[in-house]
Coordinates of C-alpha atoms and ligand atoms in Angstrom, one line a residue:
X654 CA 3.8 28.7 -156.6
X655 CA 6.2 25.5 -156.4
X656 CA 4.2 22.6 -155.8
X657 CA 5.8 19.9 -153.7
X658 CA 6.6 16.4 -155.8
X659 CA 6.8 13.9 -152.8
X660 CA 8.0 10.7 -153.0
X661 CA 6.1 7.9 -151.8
X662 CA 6.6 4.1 -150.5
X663 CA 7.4 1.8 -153.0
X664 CA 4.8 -1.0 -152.4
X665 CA 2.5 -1.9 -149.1
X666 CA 1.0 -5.1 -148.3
X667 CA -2.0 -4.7 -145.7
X668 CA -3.7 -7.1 -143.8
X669 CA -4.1 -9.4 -141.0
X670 CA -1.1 -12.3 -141.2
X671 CA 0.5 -10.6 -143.7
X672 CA 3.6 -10.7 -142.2
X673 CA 3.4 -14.4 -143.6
X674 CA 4.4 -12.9 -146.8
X675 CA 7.4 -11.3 -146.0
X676 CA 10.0 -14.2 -147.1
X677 CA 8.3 -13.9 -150.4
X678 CA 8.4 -10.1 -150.6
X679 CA 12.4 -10.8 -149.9
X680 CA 13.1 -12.7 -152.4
X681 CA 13.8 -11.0 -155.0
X682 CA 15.7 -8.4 -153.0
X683 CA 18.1 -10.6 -151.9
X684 CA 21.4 -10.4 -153.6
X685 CA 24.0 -13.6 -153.1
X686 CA 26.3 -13.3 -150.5
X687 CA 24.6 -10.3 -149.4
X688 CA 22.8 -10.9 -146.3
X689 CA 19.2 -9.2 -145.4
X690 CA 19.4 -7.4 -142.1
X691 CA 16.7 -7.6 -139.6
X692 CA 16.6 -4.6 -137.2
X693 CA 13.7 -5.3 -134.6
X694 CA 12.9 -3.1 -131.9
X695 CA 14.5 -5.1 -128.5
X696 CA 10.9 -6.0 -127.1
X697 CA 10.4 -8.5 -129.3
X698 CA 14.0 -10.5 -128.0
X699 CA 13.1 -14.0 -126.3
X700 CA 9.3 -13.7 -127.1
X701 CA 7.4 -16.1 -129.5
X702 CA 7.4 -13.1 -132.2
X703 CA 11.1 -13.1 -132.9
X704 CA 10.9 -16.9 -134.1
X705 CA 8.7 -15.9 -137.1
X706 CA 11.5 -13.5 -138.3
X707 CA 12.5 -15.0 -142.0
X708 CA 16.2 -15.7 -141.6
X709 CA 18.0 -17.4 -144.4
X710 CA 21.8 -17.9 -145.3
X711 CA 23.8 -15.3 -143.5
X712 CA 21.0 -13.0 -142.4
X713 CA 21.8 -10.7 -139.4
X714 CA 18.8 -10.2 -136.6
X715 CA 20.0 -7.1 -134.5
X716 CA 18.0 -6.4 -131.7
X717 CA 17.5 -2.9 -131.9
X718 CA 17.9 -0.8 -128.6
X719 CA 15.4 1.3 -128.5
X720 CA 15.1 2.4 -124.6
X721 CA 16.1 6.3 -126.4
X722 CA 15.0 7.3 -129.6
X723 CA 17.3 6.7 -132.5
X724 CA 20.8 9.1 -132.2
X725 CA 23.0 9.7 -134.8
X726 CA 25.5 8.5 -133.3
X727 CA 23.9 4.6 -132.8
X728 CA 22.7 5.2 -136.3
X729 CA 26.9 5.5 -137.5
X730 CA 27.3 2.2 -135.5
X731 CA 25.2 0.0 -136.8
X732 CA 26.1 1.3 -140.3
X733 CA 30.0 0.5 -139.6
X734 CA 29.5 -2.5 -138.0
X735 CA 27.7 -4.1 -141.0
X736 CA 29.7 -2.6 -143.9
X737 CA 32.8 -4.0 -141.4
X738 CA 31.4 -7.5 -141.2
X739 CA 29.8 -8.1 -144.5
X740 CA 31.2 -5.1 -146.9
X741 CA 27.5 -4.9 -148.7
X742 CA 23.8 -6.1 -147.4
X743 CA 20.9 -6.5 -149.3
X744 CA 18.5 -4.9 -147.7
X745 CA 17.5 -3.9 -144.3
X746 CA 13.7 -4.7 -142.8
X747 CA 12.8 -2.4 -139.5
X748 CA 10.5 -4.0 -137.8
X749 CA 9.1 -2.4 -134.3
X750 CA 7.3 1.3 -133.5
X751 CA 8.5 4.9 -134.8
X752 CA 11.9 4.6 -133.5
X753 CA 12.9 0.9 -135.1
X754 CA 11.6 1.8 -138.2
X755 CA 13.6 5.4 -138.1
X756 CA 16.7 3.4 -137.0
X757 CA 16.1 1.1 -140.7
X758 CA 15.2 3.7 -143.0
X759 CA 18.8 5.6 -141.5
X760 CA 21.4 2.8 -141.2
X761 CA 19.9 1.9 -144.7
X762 CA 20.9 5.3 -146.2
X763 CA 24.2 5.1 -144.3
X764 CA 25.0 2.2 -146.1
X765 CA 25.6 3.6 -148.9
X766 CA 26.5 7.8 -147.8
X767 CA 30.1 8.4 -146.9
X768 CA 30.2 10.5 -142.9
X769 CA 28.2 10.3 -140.6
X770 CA 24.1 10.6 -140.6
X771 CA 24.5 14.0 -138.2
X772 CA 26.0 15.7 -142.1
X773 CA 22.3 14.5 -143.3
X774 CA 20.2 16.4 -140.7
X775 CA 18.0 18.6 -142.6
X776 CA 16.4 18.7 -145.7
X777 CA 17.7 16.8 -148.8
X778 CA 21.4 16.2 -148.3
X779 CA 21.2 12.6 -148.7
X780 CA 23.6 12.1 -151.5
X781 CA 23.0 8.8 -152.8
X782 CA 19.9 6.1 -152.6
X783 CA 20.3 3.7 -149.6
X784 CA 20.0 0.3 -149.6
X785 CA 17.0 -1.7 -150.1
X786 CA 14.4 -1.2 -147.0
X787 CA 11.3 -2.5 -145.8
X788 CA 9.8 -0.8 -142.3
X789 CA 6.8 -3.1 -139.9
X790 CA 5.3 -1.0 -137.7
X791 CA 4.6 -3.0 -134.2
X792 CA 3.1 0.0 -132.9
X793 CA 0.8 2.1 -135.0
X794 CA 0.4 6.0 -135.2
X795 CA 3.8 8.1 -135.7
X796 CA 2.7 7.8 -139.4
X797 CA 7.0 6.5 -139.5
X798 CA 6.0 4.0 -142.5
X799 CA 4.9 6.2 -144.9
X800 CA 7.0 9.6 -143.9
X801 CA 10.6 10.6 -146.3
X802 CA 12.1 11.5 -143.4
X803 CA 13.9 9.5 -140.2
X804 CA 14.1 11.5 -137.0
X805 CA 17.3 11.7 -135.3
X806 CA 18.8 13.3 -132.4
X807 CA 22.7 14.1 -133.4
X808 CA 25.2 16.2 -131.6
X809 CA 23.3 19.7 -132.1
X810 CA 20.2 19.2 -133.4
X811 CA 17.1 16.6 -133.1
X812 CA 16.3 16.9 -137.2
X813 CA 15.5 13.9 -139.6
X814 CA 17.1 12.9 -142.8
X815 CA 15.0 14.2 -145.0
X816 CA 15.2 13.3 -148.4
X817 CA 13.5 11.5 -151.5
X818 CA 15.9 8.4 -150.9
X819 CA 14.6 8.4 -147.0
X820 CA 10.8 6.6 -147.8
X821 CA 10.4 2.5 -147.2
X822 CA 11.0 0.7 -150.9
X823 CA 8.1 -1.8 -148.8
X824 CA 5.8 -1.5 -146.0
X825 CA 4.3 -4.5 -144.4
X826 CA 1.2 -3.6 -142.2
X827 CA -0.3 -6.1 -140.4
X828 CA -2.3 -5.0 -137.2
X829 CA -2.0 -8.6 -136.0
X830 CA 1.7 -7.4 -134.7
X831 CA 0.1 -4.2 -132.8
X832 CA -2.2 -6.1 -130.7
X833 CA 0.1 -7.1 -127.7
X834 CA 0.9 -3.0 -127.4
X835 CA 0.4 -1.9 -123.7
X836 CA -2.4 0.0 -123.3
X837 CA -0.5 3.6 -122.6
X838 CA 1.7 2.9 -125.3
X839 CA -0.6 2.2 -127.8
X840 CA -2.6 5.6 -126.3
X841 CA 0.6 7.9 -126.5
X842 CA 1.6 6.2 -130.0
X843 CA -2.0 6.4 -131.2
X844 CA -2.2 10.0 -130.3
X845 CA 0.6 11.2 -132.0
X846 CA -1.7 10.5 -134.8
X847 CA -4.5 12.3 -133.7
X848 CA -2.4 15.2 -133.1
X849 CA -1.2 15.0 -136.3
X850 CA -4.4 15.1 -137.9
X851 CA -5.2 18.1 -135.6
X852 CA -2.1 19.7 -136.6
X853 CA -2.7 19.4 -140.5
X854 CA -6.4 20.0 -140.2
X855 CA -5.7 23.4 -138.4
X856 CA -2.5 24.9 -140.0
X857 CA -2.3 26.9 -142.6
X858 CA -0.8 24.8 -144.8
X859 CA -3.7 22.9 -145.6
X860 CA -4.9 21.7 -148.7
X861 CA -7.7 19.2 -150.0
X862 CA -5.0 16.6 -150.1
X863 CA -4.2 16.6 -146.5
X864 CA -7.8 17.1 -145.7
X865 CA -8.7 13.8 -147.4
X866 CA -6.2 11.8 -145.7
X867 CA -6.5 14.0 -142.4
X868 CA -10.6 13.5 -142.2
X869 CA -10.0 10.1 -142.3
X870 CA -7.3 9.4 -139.9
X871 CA -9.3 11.3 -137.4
X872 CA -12.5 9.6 -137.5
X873 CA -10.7 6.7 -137.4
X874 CA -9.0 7.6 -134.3
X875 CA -12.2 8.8 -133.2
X876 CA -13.7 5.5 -133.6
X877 CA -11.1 3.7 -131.2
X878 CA -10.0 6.0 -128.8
X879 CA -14.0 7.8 -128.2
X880 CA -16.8 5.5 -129.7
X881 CA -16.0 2.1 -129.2
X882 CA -16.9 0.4 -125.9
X883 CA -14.3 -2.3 -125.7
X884 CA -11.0 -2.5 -128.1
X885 CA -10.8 -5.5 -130.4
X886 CA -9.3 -6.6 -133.4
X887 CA -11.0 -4.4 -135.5
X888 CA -9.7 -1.2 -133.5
X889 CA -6.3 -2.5 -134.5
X890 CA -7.0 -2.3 -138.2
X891 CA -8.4 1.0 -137.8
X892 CA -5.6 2.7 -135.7
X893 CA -2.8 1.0 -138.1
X894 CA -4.8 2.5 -141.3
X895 CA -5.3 6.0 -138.9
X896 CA -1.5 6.1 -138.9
X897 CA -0.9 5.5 -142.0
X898 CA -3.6 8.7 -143.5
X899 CA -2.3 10.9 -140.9
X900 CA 0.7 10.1 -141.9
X901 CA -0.1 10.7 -145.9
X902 CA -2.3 14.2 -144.5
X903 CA 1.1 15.8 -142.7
X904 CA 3.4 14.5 -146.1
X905 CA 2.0 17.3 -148.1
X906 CA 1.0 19.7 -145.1
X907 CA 3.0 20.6 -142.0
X908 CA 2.5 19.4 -138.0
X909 CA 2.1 22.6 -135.5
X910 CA 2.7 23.8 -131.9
X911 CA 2.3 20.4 -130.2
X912 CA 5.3 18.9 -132.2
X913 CA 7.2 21.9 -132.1
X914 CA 7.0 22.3 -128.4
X915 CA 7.6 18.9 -128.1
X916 CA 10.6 18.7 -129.6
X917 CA 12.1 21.1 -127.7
X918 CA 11.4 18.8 -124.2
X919 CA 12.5 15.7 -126.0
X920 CA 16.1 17.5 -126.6
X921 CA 16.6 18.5 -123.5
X922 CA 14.7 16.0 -121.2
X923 CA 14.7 12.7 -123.6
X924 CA 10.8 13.0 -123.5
X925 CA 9.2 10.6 -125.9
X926 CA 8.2 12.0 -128.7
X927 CA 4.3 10.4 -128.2
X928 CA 4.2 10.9 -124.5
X929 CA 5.7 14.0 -125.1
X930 CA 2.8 15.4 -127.7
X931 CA 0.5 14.1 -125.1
X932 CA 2.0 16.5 -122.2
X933 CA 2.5 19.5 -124.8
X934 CA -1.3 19.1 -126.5
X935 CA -2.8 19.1 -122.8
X936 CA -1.8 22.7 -122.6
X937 CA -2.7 23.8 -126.2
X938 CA -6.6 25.2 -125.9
X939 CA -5.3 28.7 -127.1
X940 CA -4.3 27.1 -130.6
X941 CA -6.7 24.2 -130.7
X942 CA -9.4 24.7 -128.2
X943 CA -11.6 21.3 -130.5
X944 CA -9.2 19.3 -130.2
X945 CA -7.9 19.9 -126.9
X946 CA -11.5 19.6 -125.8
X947 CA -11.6 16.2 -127.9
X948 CA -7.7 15.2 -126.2
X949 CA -9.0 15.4 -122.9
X950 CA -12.2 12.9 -123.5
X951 CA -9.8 10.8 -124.6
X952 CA -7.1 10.6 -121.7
X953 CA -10.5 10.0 -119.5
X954 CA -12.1 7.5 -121.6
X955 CA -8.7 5.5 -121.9
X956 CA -7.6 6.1 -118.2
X957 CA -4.3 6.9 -119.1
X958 CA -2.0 9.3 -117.1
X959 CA -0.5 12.6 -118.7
X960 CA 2.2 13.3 -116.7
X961 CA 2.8 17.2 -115.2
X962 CA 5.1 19.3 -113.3
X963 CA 8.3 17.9 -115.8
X964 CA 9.5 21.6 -116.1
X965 CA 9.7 22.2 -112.4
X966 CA 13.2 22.8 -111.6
X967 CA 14.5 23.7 -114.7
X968 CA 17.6 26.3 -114.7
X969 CA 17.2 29.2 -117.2
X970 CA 19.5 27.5 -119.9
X971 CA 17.7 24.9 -119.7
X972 CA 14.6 26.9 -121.1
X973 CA 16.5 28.9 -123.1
X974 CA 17.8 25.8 -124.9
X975 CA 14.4 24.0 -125.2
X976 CA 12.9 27.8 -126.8
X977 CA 16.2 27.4 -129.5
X978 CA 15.2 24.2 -130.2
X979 CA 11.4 24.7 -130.8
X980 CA 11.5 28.3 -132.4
X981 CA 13.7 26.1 -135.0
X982 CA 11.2 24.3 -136.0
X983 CA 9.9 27.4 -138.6
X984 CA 7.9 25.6 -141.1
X985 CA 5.8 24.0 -138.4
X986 CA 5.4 27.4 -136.6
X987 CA 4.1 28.8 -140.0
X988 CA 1.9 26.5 -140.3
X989 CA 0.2 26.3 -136.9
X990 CA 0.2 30.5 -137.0
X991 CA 0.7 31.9 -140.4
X992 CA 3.5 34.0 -142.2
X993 CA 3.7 36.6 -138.8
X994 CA 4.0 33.7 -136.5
X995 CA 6.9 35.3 -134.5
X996 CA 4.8 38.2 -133.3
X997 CA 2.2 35.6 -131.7
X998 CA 4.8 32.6 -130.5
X999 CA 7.1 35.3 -128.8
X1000 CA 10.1 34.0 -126.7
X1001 CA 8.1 35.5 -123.7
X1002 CA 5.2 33.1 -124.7
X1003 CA 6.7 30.2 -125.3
X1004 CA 8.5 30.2 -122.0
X1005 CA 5.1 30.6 -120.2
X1006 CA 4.0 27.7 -122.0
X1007 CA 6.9 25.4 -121.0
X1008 CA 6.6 26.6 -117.2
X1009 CA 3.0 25.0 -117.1
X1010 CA 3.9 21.7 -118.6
Ligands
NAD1508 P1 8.9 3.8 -130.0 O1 9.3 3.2 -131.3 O2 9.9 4.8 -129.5 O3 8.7 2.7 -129.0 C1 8.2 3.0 -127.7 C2 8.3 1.7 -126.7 O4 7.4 0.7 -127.2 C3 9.7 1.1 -126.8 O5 10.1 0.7 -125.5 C4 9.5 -0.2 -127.7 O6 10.4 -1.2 -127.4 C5 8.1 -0.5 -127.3 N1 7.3 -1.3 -128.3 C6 7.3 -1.3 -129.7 N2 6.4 -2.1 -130.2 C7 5.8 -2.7 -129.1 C8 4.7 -3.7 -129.0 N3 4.1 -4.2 -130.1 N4 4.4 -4.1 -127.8 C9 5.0 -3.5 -126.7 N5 5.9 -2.6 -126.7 C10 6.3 -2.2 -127.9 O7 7.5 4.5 -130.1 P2 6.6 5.2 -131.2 O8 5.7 6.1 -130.6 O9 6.1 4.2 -132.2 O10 7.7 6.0 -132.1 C11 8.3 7.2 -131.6 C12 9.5 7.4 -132.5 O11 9.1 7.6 -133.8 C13 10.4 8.6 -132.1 O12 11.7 8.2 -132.2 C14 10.0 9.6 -133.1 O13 11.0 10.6 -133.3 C15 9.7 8.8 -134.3 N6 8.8 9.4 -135.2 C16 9.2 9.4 -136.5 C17 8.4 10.0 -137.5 C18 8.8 9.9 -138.9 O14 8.1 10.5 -139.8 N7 9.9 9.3 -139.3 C19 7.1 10.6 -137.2 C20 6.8 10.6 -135.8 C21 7.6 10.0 -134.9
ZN1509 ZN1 4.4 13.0 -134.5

């Protein structure tokens, strides 16, 4: 048995207003000459937020556009366009939800890995250690911060940079920055994390490690999304530190047939990858009839809208492609069904699942 050796974050500072801190945190990073790039997700252009950003010298702020979820080939951009204007940076901070801090971590590593990222898809093929990176989650639940891997859509394939170079060197949580998140977003976001903990609590894969963290993140996202009457300040805390354990629970276990279905529409369609969970988990009661059970109470007691019907009018490639895509996805297959998971998810299956979403 080969246990896994994961690599974690370097260091995390939690807390309300910690952001306050993050000139400080800098510091020491910064090299002379060498700018610090600011990559911050384009929400935050023109509002009071973006003032607070801790520019000095020649410090770049890049809004990052974020209206599709990070490509490879946006990812190559950004890369080239700072080694063109500055040859060498000294760090790069992402600061915005899943897909600003998965834009960071990757230009980061780009900086410093000849190609482009689409030669990195897949499991450890980073080559060398990326530059200096810090990610601050503005919305809270993809478990991004903590994860070693940056998920990118490329020219074949929507697969992450994997890799022990791919986790933050810092991680600044502070759930003041979450609190302005529209309510739907913050639901899709935050249940991304409960179907992660779902995911790792019900696979195979599992082990008292995952369980810890996994038990944890879901009673937390109990907490806020079931128990509490109104949402406050304190359900903020909890959802950012839910993300965060559900993110540490799926580090050493696996995600299952929501994600792997998922990704499958958000190839094909552009679905976002919470939203996207959201449609796929609705349909799941065969696999996890708890926590589709628990899913549902949610959507109700939140009044959020899980949209249906986005596989009407599909052509037969179309399904074909999306089936590639998710039967790909092996190691979270094996988890959700075990080592004879191809005789259960069949092709047949699978298609009957995507005609009902
Ligand atoms: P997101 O980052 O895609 O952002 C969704 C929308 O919310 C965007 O329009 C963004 O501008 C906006 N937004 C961000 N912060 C906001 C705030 N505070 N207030 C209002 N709007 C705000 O959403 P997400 O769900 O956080 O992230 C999804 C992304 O994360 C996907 O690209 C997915 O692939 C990735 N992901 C990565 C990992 C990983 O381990 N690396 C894990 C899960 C998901
Ligand atoms: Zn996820």
């Amino acid at each position: 048995m080969q246990f896994r050796n994961f690599k974690m974050i370097g260091y995390v500072v939690y807390g309300r207003g910690s952001f306050n801190q993050l000139s400080e945190i800098l510091l020491p990073h910064r090299q002379k000459n060498c700018p610090m790039v600011f990559l911050v997700d384009h929400f935050f252009e023109g509002k009071p937020f973006a003032s607070r950003i801790p520019l000095s010298g020649n410090d770049k702020l890049i809004f990052a556009d974020v209206s599709t979820e990070p490509k490879t080939s946006y990812v190559d951009k950004l890369a080239q366009e700072l080694k063109d204007e500055f040859g060498s940076i000294s760090g790069i901070v992402g600061i915005g939800g899943g897909s600003a801090m998965d834009l960071a971590k990757a230009v980061a590593l780009m900086m410093n890995n000849p190609g482009s990222s689409a030669d990195y898809q897949g499991w450890d093929l980073v080559k060398n250690p990326g530059v200096y990176k810090v990610g601050i989650p503005t919305l809270s639940g993809t478990g991004a911060e903590v994860s070693r891997t940056t998920v990118l859509t490329g020219p074949t394939k929507k697969l992450g940079m994997n890799s022990d170079f791919t986790p933050f060197d810092q991680i600044v949580l502070d759930p003041e920055l979450i609190a302005d998140a529209p309510v739907n977003q913050r639901f899709y976001t935050g249940m991304d994390c409960y179907i992660h903990c779902i995911e790792s609590l019900e696979g195979t894969y599992l082990n008292e490690f995952s369980k810890s963290y996994g038990d944890k993140a879901l009673q937390l996202c109990r907490e806020v999304f079931l128990q509490q009457e109104e949402w406050n300040e304190i359900s903020d805390e909890k959802l950012m530190m839910a993300s965060y354990a559900g993110g540490m629970s799926i580090a050493y276990s696996q995600v299952g047939v929501a994600h792997a279905v998922s990704y499958g529409l958000s190839y094909l369609l552009g679905t976002r990858h919470g939203i996207g969970n959201c449609i796929v988990m609705n349909h799941l009661e065969e696999f996890y009839p708890e926590g589709v059970r628990e899913f549902k109470q949610m959507v109700d007691k939140n009044k959020v809208d899980i949209p249906g019907g986005i596989c009407s009018g599909l052509k037969e490639e179309d399904f074909e492609k999306m089936m590639d895509v998710s039967l790909g996805m092996k190691p979270l297959w094996e988890n959700a069904l075990g080592k004879d998971w191809e005789k259960i998810m069949t092709r047949k299956k699978l298609r009957a699942l995507y005609e009902r979403l």
